[in-house]
Coordinates of C-alpha atoms in Angstrom, one line a residue:
M135 CA 8.8 2.6 -12.6
H136 CA 11.7 3.1 -10.2
S137 CA 10.5 3.1 -6.6
R138 CA 12.2 3.0 -3.2
V139 CA 12.0 -0.5 -1.7
I140 CA 12.5 -1.5 1.9
V141 CA 14.8 -4.5 2.1
A142 CA 14.3 -6.0 5.6
S143 CA 15.5 -8.8 7.7
A144 CA 14.4 -9.8 11.2
A145 CA 15.6 -12.2 13.8
A146 CA 13.6 -15.0 15.1
L147 CA 10.5 -14.3 17.3
S148 CA 12.4 -15.6 20.3
L149 CA 14.4 -12.4 20.4
L150 CA 11.2 -10.6 21.5
G151 CA 9.4 -10.7 24.8
V152 CA 10.6 -8.5 27.6
E153 CA 8.5 -5.5 28.7
L154 CA 10.3 -2.2 28.0
A155 CA 10.4 -0.2 31.2
A156 CA 12.5 2.8 30.3
L157 CA 14.6 3.9 27.3
P158 CA 17.1 6.7 27.2
Q159 CA 15.1 9.9 26.3
T160 CA 16.5 10.6 22.9
P161 CA 14.6 12.0 20.0
A162 CA 14.2 8.6 18.3
R163 CA 13.1 6.7 21.4
F164 CA 9.7 6.2 23.2
D165 CA 9.6 6.9 26.9
V166 CA 7.8 3.7 27.5
A167 CA 6.9 0.9 25.2
S168 CA 5.4 -2.6 25.4
V169 CA 5.6 -5.2 22.6
K170 CA 3.7 -8.5 23.0
A171 CA 2.8 -11.4 20.7
N172 CA -1.0 -11.6 20.1
K173 CA -2.3 -15.2 20.1
S174 CA -6.0 -14.3 20.3
G175 CA -6.7 -15.6 16.8
A176 CA -9.0 -12.6 16.2
S177 CA -9.2 -10.9 12.8
Q178 CA -9.9 -7.4 14.0
V179 CA -7.0 -4.9 13.9
T180 CA -6.6 -1.6 15.7
V181 CA -4.1 1.1 14.8
S182 CA -4.0 4.5 16.5
W183 CA -1.4 7.3 16.4
Q184 CA -3.2 9.5 19.0
G185 CA -1.0 10.3 22.0
G186 CA 1.6 7.7 20.9
V187 CA 1.4 4.4 19.0
T188 CA -1.3 1.7 19.7
M189 CA -1.4 -1.3 17.5
I190 CA -3.5 -4.4 18.4
N191 CA -3.3 -7.7 16.6
V192 CA -1.2 -6.3 13.7
P193 CA 1.1 -8.6 11.6
L194 CA 4.7 -7.6 11.8
R195 CA 5.0 -6.9 8.1
A196 CA 2.2 -4.4 8.4
I197 CA 3.9 -2.8 11.4
V198 CA 7.0 -2.3 9.3
Q199 CA 4.8 -0.8 6.6
F200 CA 3.4 1.7 9.1
A201 CA 6.8 2.5 10.5
Y202 CA 8.3 3.3 7.1
N203 CA 5.2 4.7 5.5
I204 CA 5.0 2.0 2.8
N205 CA 1.6 1.6 1.3
T206 CA 2.1 -1.5 -0.8
P207 CA 3.6 -4.8 0.4
T208 CA 5.5 -5.2 -2.9
R209 CA 7.8 -2.4 -1.8
I210 CA 9.1 -4.6 1.1
A211 CA 11.6 -7.3 0.1
G212 CA 13.6 -9.9 2.0
H213 CA 11.3 -10.3 5.0
P214 CA 10.8 -13.8 6.5
D215 CA 7.5 -15.5 5.8
W216 CA 6.6 -15.5 9.5
T217 CA 6.3 -11.7 9.5
N218 CA 3.1 -12.1 7.5
V219 CA 1.6 -14.4 10.0
E220 CA 2.7 -13.5 13.5
R221 CA 0.7 -10.7 15.1
F222 CA 1.7 -8.3 17.8
D223 CA 0.3 -5.7 20.2
I224 CA 2.3 -2.5 20.6
Q225 CA 1.7 0.2 23.2
A226 CA 4.2 3.1 23.1
R227 CA 4.3 6.5 24.7
P228 CA 6.6 9.2 23.3
P229 CA 8.3 12.0 25.2
E230 CA 6.2 15.0 26.1
G231 CA 5.6 17.3 23.2
V232 CA 6.0 14.7 20.5
T233 CA 2.9 14.6 18.4
G234 CA 2.1 13.6 14.8
I235 CA 2.9 10.5 12.7
D236 CA 6.0 12.0 11.2
Q237 CA 7.6 12.3 14.6
L238 CA 6.4 8.9 15.8
R239 CA 7.5 6.8 12.8
P240 CA 11.3 7.1 13.5
M241 CA 10.6 6.0 17.1
L242 CA 8.6 3.0 15.8
Q243 CA 11.5 2.2 13.5
A244 CA 14.0 2.3 16.4
L245 CA 11.6 0.0 18.4
L246 CA 11.5 -2.5 15.6
A247 CA 15.3 -2.5 15.4
E248 CA 15.6 -3.1 19.1
R249 CA 12.9 -5.7 19.6
F250 CA 13.1 -7.6 16.3
K251 CA 16.7 -6.8 15.3
L252 CA 15.2 -5.3 12.1
V253 CA 17.7 -4.1 9.6
A254 CA 16.4 -2.0 6.7
K255 CA 17.8 -0.1 3.8
M256 CA 16.4 1.8 0.8
E257 CA 17.0 0.6 -2.7
K258 CA 15.7 1.5 -6.2
R259 CA 14.2 -1.3 -8.1
E260 CA 11.9 -1.7 -11.1
L261 CA 8.4 -2.4 -10.0
Q262 CA 5.2 -2.9 -11.9
S263 CA 2.9 0.0 -11.2
F264 CA -0.4 1.7 -12.2
A265 CA -1.1 5.3 -13.2
L266 CA -4.2 7.1 -12.2
V267 CA -5.3 9.0 -15.3
K268 CA -8.5 10.6 -16.7
A269 CA -10.5 8.3 -19.0
K270 CA -10.8 11.2 -21.5
A271 CA -8.4 14.2 -21.4
N272 CA -11.2 16.7 -21.8
G273 CA -14.1 14.6 -20.6
P274 CA -16.3 15.2 -17.5
L275 CA -15.5 13.6 -14.1
G276 CA -17.4 10.5 -13.2
P277 CA -20.4 10.6 -10.7
G278 CA -18.2 9.2 -7.9
L279 CA -15.7 12.1 -8.1
K280 CA -17.0 15.6 -7.2
P281 CA -15.4 18.9 -6.2
S282 CA -15.7 18.9 -2.4
K283 CA -18.1 21.5 -0.8
A284 CA -17.3 20.3 2.7
N285 CA -16.0 22.8 5.2
C286 CA -13.0 20.5 6.0
T287 CA -10.3 20.8 8.6
G288 CA -6.8 19.7 7.8
G289 CA -6.6 20.9 4.2
G290 CA -7.2 17.4 2.8
A291 CA -5.0 15.7 5.3
L292 CA -5.8 12.1 6.1
T293 CA -5.2 12.7 9.8
P294 CA -6.6 16.3 10.2
E295 CA -6.8 18.3 13.3
P296 CA -10.3 18.3 14.8
A297 CA -12.7 21.2 14.4
G298 CA -12.4 23.9 17.0
A299 CA -14.2 27.0 18.3
A300 CA -12.8 29.1 15.4
N301 CA -14.4 26.7 12.9
P302 CA -17.3 25.0 14.6
D303 CA -18.9 23.8 11.3
A304 CA -15.8 22.0 10.0
V305 CA -15.7 18.3 9.5
P306 CA -12.6 16.1 9.2
C307 CA -11.3 15.5 5.7
G308 CA -10.1 12.1 4.6
V309 CA -11.4 8.6 4.9
R310 CA -15.0 7.9 6.0
P311 CA -16.3 4.5 7.1
A312 CA -17.9 2.9 4.0
G313 CA -17.9 -0.9 4.5
A314 CA -16.2 -3.7 2.6
G315 CA -15.4 -3.1 -1.1
R316 CA -16.1 0.7 -0.9
I317 CA -13.9 3.7 -0.5
S318 CA -15.4 7.0 0.8
L319 CA -13.3 10.1 1.0
V320 CA -14.1 13.7 1.8
G321 CA -12.0 16.7 0.7
I322 CA -8.8 15.1 -0.5
P323 CA -6.5 15.9 -3.4
M324 CA -5.9 13.3 -6.1
G325 CA -2.3 12.8 -4.8
Q326 CA -3.9 11.2 -1.7
L327 CA -6.3 9.0 -3.6
A328 CA -3.5 7.3 -5.5
P329 CA -1.8 5.8 -2.4
L330 CA -5.1 4.5 -1.1
I331 CA -5.7 2.7 -4.3
S332 CA -2.2 1.2 -4.0
I333 CA -3.3 -0.6 -0.9
V334 CA -6.1 -2.3 -2.8
A335 CA -4.2 -2.8 -6.0
G336 CA -1.1 -4.4 -4.4
R337 CA 1.3 -2.3 -6.4
P338 CA 2.3 1.4 -6.5
V339 CA -0.2 3.9 -8.0
V340 CA 0.9 7.3 -9.2
D341 CA -1.3 10.3 -9.8
R342 CA -1.2 11.5 -13.4
T343 CA -4.6 13.0 -13.6
G344 CA -3.5 16.6 -13.6
I345 CA -6.6 17.4 -11.4
T346 CA -6.1 20.0 -8.7
G347 CA -8.2 21.0 -5.8
L348 CA -10.0 18.9 -3.1
Y349 CA -12.6 16.2 -4.0
D350 CA -15.2 13.9 -2.5
V351 CA -14.7 10.3 -3.7
D352 CA -17.1 7.4 -3.6

């Protein structure tokens, strides 16, 4: 499978450290951002895109994955070993009116370039991958995959808008808390299940089921 790969290099950790007070207000810059090394030794990780970017105790390689929307580590090449180990806290506030992950990702990319001297480029390489297919072309779906009857907001989006007065019975589509070793999803298309499996499988997963519509997955 040909897949786009991030080839990245980063300078030593010593290049990081100073609190960011104010950046020029350009479309690719946060208004205010703070990047600090996390030495707590804790295992819990926090990531939020609400009102900006908040990342607590996140390894640098994972931050790069978030910034470039890379769901499998095998699609990042050339990163130093310390990026798997060193963890950081990021608090970043965008200019007024900037919302949504798609607008925040380029700002996070620019922040990584400034603070870590990250240089990244896209390449095409052969990677081992999996395909998500039906076990039997005309067979029934398994008990853990059912057409969704939920009145979902967001149209299957993993980060949907909350229910409002116009749709008071709606529930968020996407990932539900399920505990270790379990995936619970509500109202998603198969095209969104495949990338989630990629995270667990450690290599790209492409959807070749041919199944359309929204489903609940357990």
